[in-house]
Coordinates of C-alpha atoms and ligand atoms in Angstrom, one line a residue:
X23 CA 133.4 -28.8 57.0
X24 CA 134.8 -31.1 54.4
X25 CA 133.2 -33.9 52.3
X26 CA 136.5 -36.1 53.6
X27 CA 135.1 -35.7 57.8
X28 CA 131.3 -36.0 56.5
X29 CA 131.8 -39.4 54.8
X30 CA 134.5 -40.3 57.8
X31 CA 131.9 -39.7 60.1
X32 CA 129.3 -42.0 58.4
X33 CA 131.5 -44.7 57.8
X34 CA 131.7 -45.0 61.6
X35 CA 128.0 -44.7 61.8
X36 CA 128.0 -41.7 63.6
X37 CA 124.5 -39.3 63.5
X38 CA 125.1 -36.6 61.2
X39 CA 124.2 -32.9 61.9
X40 CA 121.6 -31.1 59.9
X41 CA 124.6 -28.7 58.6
X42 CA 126.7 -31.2 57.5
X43 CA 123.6 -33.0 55.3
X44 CA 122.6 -29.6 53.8
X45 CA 126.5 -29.4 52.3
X46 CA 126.1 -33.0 51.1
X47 CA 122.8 -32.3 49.5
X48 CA 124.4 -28.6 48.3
X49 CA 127.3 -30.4 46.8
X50 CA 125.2 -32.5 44.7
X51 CA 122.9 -30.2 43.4
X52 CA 125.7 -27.7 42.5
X53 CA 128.5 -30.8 41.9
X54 CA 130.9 -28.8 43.8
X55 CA 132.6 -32.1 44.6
X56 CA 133.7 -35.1 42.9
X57 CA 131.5 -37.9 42.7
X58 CA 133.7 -40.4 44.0
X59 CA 133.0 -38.5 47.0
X60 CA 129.3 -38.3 47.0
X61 CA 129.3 -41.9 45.7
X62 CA 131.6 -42.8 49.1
X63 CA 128.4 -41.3 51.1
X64 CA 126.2 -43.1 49.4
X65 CA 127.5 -46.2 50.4
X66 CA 127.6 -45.3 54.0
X67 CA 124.4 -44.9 53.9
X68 CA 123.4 -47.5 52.1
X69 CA 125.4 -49.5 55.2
X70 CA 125.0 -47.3 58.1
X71 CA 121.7 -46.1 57.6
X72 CA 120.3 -43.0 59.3
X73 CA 117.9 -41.7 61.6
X74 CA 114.7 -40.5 61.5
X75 CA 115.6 -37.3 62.0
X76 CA 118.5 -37.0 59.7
X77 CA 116.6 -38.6 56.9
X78 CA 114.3 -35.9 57.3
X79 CA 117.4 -33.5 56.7
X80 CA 118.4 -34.7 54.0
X81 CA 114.4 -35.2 52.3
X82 CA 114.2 -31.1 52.9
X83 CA 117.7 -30.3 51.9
X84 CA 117.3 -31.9 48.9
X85 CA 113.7 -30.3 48.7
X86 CA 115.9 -27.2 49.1
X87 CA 118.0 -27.7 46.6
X88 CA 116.0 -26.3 43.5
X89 CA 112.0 -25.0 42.7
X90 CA 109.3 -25.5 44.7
X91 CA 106.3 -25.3 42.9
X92 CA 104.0 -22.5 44.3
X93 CA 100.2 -24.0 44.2
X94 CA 99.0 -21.5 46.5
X95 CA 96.9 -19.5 43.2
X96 CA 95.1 -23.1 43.3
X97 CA 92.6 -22.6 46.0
X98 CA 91.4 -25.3 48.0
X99 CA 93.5 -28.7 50.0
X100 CA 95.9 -29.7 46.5
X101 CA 96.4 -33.8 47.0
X102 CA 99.5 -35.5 45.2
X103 CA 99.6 -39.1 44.7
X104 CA 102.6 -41.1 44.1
X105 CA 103.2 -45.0 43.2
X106 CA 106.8 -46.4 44.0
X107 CA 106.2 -48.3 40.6
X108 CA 104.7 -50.8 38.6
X109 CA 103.3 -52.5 35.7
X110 CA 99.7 -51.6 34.3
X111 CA 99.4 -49.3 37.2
X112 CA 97.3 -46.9 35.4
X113 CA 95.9 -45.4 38.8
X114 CA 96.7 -41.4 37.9
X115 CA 94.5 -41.7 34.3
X116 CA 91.8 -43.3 36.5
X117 CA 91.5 -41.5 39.5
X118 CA 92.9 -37.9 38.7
X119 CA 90.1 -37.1 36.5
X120 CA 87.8 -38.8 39.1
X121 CA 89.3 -36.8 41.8
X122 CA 88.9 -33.4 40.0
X123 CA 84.9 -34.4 39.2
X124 CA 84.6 -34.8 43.1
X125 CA 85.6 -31.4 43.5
X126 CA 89.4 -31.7 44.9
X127 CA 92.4 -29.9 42.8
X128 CA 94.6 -32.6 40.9
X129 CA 97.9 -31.1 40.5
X130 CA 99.9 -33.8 39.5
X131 CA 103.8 -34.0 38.3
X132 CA 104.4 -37.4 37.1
X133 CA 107.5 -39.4 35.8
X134 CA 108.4 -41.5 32.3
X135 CA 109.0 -45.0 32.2
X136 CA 112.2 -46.5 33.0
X137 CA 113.1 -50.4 33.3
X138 CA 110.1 -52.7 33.6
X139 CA 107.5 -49.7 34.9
X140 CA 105.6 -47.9 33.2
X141 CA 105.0 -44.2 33.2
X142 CA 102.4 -42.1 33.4
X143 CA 103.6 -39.5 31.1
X144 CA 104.7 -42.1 28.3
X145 CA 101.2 -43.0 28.3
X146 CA 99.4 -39.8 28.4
X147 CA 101.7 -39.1 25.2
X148 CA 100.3 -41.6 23.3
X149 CA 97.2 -39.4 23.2
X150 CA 97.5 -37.8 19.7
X151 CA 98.5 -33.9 20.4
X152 CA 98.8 -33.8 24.3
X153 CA 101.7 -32.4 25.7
X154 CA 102.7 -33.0 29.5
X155 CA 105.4 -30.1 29.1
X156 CA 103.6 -27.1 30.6
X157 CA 105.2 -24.2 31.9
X158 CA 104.2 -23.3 36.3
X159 CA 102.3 -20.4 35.2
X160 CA 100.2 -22.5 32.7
X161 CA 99.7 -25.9 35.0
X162 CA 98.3 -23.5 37.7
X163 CA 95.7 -22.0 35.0
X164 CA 94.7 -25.1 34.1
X165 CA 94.1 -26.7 37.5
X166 CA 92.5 -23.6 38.2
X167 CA 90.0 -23.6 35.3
X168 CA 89.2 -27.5 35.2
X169 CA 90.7 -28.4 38.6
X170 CA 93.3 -31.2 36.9
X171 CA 96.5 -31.4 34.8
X172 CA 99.2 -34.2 34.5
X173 CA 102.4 -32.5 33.1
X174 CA 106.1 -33.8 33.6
X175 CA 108.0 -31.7 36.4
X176 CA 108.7 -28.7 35.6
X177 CA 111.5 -25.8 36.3
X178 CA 115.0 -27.2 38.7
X179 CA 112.7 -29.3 41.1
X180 CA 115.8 -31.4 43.5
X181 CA 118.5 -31.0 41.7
X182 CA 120.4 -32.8 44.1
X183 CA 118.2 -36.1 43.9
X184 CA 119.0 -36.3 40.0
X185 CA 122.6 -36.1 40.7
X186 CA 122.5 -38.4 43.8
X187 CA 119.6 -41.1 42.3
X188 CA 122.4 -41.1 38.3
X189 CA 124.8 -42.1 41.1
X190 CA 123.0 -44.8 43.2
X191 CA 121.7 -46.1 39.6
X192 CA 125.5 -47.1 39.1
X193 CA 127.0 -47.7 42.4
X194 CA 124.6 -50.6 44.0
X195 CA 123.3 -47.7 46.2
X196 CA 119.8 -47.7 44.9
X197 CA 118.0 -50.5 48.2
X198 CA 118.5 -47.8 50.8
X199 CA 115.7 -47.1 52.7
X200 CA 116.7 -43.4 53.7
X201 CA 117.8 -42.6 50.1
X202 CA 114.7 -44.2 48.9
X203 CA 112.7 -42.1 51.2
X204 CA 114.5 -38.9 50.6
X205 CA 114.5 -39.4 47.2
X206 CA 110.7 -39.9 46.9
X207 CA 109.8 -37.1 49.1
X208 CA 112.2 -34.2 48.1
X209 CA 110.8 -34.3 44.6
X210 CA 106.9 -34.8 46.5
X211 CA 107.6 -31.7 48.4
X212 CA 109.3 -29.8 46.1
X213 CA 105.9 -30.4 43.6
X214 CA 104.0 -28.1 46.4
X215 CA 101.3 -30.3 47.4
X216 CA 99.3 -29.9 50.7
X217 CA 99.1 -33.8 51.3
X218 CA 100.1 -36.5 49.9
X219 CA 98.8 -40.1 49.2
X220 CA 101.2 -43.0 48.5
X221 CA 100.9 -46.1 47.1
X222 CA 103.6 -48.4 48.0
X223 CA 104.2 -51.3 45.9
X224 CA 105.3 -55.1 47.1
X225 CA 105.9 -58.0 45.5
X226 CA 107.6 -58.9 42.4
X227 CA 107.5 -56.1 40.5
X228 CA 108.2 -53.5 42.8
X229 CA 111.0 -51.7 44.8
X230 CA 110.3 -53.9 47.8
X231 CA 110.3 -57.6 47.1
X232 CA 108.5 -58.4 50.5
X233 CA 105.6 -57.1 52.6
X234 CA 108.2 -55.9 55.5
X235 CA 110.6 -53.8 53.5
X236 CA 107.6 -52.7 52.5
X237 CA 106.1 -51.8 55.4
X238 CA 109.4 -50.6 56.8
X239 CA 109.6 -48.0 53.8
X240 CA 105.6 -46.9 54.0
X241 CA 106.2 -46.4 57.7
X242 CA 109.5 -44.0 57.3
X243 CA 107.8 -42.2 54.5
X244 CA 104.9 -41.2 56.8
X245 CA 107.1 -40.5 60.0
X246 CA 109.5 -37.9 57.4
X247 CA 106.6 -36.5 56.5
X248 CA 105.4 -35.8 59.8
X249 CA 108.4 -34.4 61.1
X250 CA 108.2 -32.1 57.4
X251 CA 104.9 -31.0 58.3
X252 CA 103.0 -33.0 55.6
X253 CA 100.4 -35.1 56.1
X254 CA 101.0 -38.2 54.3
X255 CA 99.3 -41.6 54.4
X256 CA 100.9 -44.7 52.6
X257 CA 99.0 -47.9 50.8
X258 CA 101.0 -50.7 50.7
X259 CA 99.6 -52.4 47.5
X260 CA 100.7 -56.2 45.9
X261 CA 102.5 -56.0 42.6
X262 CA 102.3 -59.5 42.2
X263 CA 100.4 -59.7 39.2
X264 CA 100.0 -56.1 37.2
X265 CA 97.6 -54.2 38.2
X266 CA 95.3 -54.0 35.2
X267 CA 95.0 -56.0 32.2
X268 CA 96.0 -53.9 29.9
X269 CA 100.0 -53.1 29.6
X270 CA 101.3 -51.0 27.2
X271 CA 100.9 -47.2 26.9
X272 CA 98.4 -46.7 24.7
X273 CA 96.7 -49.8 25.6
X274 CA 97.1 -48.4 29.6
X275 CA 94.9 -45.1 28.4
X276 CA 92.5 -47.4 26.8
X277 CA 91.8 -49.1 30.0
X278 CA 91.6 -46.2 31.9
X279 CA 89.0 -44.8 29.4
X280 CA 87.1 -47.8 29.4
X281 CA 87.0 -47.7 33.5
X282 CA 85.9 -44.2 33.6
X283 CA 82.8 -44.6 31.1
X284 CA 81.9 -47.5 33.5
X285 CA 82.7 -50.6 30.8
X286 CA 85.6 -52.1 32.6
X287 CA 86.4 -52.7 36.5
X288 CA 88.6 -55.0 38.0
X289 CA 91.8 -54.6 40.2
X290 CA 93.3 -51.4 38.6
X291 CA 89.6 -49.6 39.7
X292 CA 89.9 -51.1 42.8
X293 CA 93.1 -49.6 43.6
X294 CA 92.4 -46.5 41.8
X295 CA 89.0 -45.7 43.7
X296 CA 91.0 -46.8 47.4
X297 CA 93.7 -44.0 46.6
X298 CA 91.4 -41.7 45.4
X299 CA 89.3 -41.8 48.2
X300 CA 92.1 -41.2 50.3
X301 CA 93.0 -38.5 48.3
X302 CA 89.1 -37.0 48.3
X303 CA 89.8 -37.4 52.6
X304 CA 92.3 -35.5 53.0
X305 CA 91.6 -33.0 50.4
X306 CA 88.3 -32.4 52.7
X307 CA 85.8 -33.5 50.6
X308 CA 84.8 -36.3 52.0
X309 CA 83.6 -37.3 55.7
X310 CA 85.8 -40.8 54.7
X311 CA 88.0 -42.4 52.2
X312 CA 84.8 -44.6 52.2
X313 CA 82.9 -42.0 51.4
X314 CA 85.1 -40.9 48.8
X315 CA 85.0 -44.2 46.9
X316 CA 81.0 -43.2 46.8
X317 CA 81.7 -40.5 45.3
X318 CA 84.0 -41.5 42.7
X319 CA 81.9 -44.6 42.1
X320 CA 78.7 -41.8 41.0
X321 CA 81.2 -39.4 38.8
X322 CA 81.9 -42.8 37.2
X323 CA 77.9 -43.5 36.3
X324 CA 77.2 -39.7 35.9
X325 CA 80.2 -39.5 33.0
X326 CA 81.7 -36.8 35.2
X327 CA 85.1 -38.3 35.3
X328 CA 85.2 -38.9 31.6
X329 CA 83.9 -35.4 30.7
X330 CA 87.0 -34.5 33.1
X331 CA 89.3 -36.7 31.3
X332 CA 87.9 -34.7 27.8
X333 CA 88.5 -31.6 29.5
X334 CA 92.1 -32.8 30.4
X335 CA 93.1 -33.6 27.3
X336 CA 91.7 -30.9 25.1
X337 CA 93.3 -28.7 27.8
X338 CA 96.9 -30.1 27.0
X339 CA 96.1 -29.8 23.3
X340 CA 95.3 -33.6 22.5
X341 CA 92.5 -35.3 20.9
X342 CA 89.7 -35.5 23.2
X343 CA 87.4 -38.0 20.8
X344 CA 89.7 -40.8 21.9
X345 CA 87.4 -40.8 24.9
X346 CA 84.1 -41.6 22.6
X347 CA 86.3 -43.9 20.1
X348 CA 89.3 -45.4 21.4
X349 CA 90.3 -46.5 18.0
X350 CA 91.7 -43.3 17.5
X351 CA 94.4 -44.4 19.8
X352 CA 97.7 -45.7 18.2
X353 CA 97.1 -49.6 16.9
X354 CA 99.3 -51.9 16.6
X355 CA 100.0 -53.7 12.9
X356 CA 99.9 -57.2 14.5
X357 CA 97.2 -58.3 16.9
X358 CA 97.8 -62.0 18.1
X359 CA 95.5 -63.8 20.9
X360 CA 97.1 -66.5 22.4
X361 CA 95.5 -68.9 24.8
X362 CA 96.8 -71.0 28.0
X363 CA 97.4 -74.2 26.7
X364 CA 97.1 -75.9 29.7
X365 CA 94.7 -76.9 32.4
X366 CA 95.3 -76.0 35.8
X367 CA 95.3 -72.7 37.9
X368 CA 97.1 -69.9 37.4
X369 CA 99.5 -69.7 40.7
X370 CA 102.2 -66.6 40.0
X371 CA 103.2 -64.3 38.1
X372 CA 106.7 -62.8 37.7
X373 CA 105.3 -59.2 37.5
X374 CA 109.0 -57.8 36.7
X375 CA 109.1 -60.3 33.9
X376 CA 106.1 -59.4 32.5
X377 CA 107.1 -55.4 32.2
X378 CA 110.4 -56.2 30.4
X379 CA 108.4 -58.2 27.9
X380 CA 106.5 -55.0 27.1
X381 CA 109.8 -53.1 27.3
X382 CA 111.2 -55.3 24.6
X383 CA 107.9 -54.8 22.4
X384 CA 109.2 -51.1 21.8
X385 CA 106.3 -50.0 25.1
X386 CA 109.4 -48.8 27.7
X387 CA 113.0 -47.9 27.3
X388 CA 116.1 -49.0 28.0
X389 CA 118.1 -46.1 28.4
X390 CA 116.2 -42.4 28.4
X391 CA 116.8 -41.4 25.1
X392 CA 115.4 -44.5 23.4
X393 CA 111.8 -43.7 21.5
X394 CA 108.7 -45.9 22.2
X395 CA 106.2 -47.7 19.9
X396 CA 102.7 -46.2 22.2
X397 CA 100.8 -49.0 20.1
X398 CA 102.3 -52.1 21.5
X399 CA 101.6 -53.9 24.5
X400 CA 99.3 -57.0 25.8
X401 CA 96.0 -57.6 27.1
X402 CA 96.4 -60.2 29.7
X403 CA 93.2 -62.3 30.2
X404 CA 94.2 -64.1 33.1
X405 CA 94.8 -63.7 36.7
X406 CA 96.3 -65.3 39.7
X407 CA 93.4 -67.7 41.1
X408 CA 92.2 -68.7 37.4
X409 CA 91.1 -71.9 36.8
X410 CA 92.2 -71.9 33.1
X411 CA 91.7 -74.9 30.4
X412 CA 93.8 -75.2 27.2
X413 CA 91.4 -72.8 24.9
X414 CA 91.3 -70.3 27.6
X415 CA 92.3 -66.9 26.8
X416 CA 95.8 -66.0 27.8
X417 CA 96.4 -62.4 26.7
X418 CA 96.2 -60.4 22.8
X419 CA 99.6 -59.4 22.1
X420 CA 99.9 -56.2 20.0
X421 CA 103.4 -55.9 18.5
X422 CA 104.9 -54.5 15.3
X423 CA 106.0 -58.0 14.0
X424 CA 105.4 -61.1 13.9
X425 CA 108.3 -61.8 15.2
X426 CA 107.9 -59.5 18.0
X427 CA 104.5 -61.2 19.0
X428 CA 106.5 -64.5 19.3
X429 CA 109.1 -63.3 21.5
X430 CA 107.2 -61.5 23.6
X431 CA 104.6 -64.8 23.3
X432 CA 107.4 -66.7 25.0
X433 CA 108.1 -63.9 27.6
X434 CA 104.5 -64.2 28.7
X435 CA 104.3 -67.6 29.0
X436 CA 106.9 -68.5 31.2
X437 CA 106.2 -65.2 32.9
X438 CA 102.6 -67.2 34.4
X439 CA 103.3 -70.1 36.6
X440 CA 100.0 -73.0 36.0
X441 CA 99.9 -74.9 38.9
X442 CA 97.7 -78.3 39.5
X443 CA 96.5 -77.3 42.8
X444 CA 93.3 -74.7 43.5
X445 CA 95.0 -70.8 44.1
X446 CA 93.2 -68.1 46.3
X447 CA 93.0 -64.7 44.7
X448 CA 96.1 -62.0 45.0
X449 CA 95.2 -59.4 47.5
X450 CA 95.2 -56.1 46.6
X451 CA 96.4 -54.3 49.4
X452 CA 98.1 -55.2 52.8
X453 CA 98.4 -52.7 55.0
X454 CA 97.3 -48.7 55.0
X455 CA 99.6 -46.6 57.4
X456 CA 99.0 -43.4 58.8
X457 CA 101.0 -41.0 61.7
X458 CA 98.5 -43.1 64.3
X459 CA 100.0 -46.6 63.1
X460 CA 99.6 -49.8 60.9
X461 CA 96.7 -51.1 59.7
X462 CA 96.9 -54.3 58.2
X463 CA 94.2 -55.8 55.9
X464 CA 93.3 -59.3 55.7
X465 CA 93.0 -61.2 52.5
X466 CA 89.9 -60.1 50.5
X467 CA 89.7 -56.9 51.7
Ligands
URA524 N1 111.9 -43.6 42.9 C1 112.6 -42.5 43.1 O1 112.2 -41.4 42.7 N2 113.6 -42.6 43.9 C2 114.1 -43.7 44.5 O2 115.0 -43.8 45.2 C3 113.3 -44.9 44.2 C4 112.2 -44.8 43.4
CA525 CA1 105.4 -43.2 38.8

């Protein structure tokens, strides 16, 4: 078998065998061939596309490629939860300390920031002390002794996916929806869940620009899961505004704090307590994701999911007190509010936009190497169906310069589209798909 008849066969759009996948995925995660030759697959698959079944081969090959995390020490049905990206999604700080007070095991490997996103390790870091770099052997203690811990992957976890996803990055080979899927799911599987929730984002700030691509890449994520024998159901949730008000890493913890001791709600709960009951479902511990939303909704007015949060932190060596006095968080040295300026409604937001003006505050990189400034950030006070006058509130910007605050001031502004005509509320989630089918959910649910 030869790299030269694999990509030959592709190009044709011929079905490839399960053999000839595992040498592709082998070949990445050893480079035992040249890239122009991987790259040359990629884009036959990007055009040609692939079948259920072999995108499956390829998610476990690549699965197979490195680690897999062994959980089993952790007793009890272990839950993962993964976002395909966004900004101010701050779901994992919110619901994975609600999730362990409601009695289900959070083991949770997340990502950094890159682009316009966020990430959920960035944040965490701007906790003064934490550390998300825990060694297998220690993550498992910790879920075991306080049933949570957020840590950055650990150990050779799909090799293959960090060679093949460097390639993509720079070969227009990133919109595929089996290399998407594969992608996603090799690292998933290889982080040793049992199930696994997902949360995939639409609209202008995510992956998927529209609700069908959207819907198209929910429903192959739950079929490849099937056929990998792991339960898997998949939100498809808007990004067409950021999910909470608060953007910015340190800012993002704030807001999660703030939720879990009850003082703030808002779209980012929302989402947070829909996955998490999901989560709480399938983990067994609750009759219903309804049900689990209950329950999340008491450890929130008991204080059980921030005393989980406190035990999180101090865990991973960081300051729990941030959770009594979020001053203690990093601050910014200017701290502008800026209001509308006009009269109208606000109609749309260009979500993407609205990241990359955090990213050029100093909140995200542009390359991985680059450092962050965990202070900066916005508060946006608006959102889409606003009826908004002159003096309203727009956002606090919290930058290192004056200057700063006026560029990213700009960004902001013509980030928000004011329109003249009344605007209905964003939705926050379309559709909820599962191995029995599509459900779609109507505006306002
Ligand atoms: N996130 C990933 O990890 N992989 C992709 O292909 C897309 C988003
Ligand atoms: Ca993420």
């Amino acid at each position: 078998m030869t790299m030269l008849e694999i990509i030959g066969k592709k190009k044709y759009g011929q079905e490839l065998t399960k053999e000839e996948i595992a040498f592709f995925a082998e070949a990445a995660a050893e480079k035992t061939v040249p890239d122009y030759q991987l790259a040359a697959l990629l884009m036959a698959i990007r055009l040609n596309g692939m079948t259920d079944r072999e995108t499956t081969d390829l998610t476990l090959a690549m699965r197979d490629s490195g680690d897999i995390a062994d959980l089993s020490a952790i007793p009890g049905i272990k839950v993962d939860k993964h976002s395909t990206g966004g900004v101010g999604d701050t779901t994992t700080l919110v619901l994975a300390p609600l999730v362990a007070a409601c009695g289900a095991p959070v083991a949770k490997m997340s990502g950094r920031g890159l682009g316009h996103t966020g990430g959920t390790l960035d944040k965490l870091e701007s906790i003064p002390g934490l550390s998300v770099t825990l060694s297998v052997e220690d993550f498992v203690r910790q879920v075991k002794e306080i049933g949570v811990a957020v840590i950055g992957q650990t150990g050779r976890l799909a090799p293959a996916d960090k060679t093949l996803y460097g390639l993509r990055d720079v070969t227009s080979t990133v919109d595929s929806l089996p290399l998407i899927v594969s992608s996603i799911l090799s690292k998933k599987l290889a982080a040793g869940s049992d199930a696994i929730v997902l949360d995939v984002k639409t609209g202008s700030g995510a992956i998927m620009r529209t609700l069908e691509d959207s819907l198209k890449l929910a429903e192959s994520m739950v079929r490849v899961g099937e056929l990998a024998g792991k339960p898997i159901v998949a939100l498809v949730s808007s990004m067409d505004q950021p999910l909470g008000t608060h953007v910015g890493n340190a800012l993002e913890v704030k807001e999660a704090i703030d939720i879990l001791a009850g003082r703030a709600g808002g779209d980012l709960l929302e989402v947070s307590l829909t996955l998490g009951g999901f989560m709480l479902h399938l983990a067994g511990r609750a009759e219903t994701p309804e049900a689990g939303q209950q329950m999340m909704k008491q450890a929130i007015a008991s204080g059980a999911g921030l005393e989980k949060m406190k035990q999180m932190i101090a865990a991973q060596g960081g300051d729990p007190s941030v959770c009594d006095d979020v001053t203690r968080l990093p601050r910014a040295k200017v701290i502008r509010p800026v209001s509308c300026g006009v009269s109208g409604w606000v109609t749309k937001m260009d979500t993407m936009a609205l990241g990359m003006a955090a990213q050029a505050m100093g909140a995200g990189r542009l390359t991985m190497e680059d450092r962050l400034d965990y202070s900066v950030g916005y508060v946006l006070q608006v959102r889409i169906g606003d009826r908004v006058e002159p003096d309203t509130p727009l956002c606090v910007l919290h930058a290192r310069s004056e200057a700063d605050a006026d560029r990213a001031e700009a960004a902001i502004r013509s980030a928000i589209i004011f329109g003249r005509e009344h605007c209905g509320r964003a939705q926050n989630f379309h559709a909820v798909v599962t191995k029995d089918g599509v459900r779609r959910l109507g505006a306002g649910s």
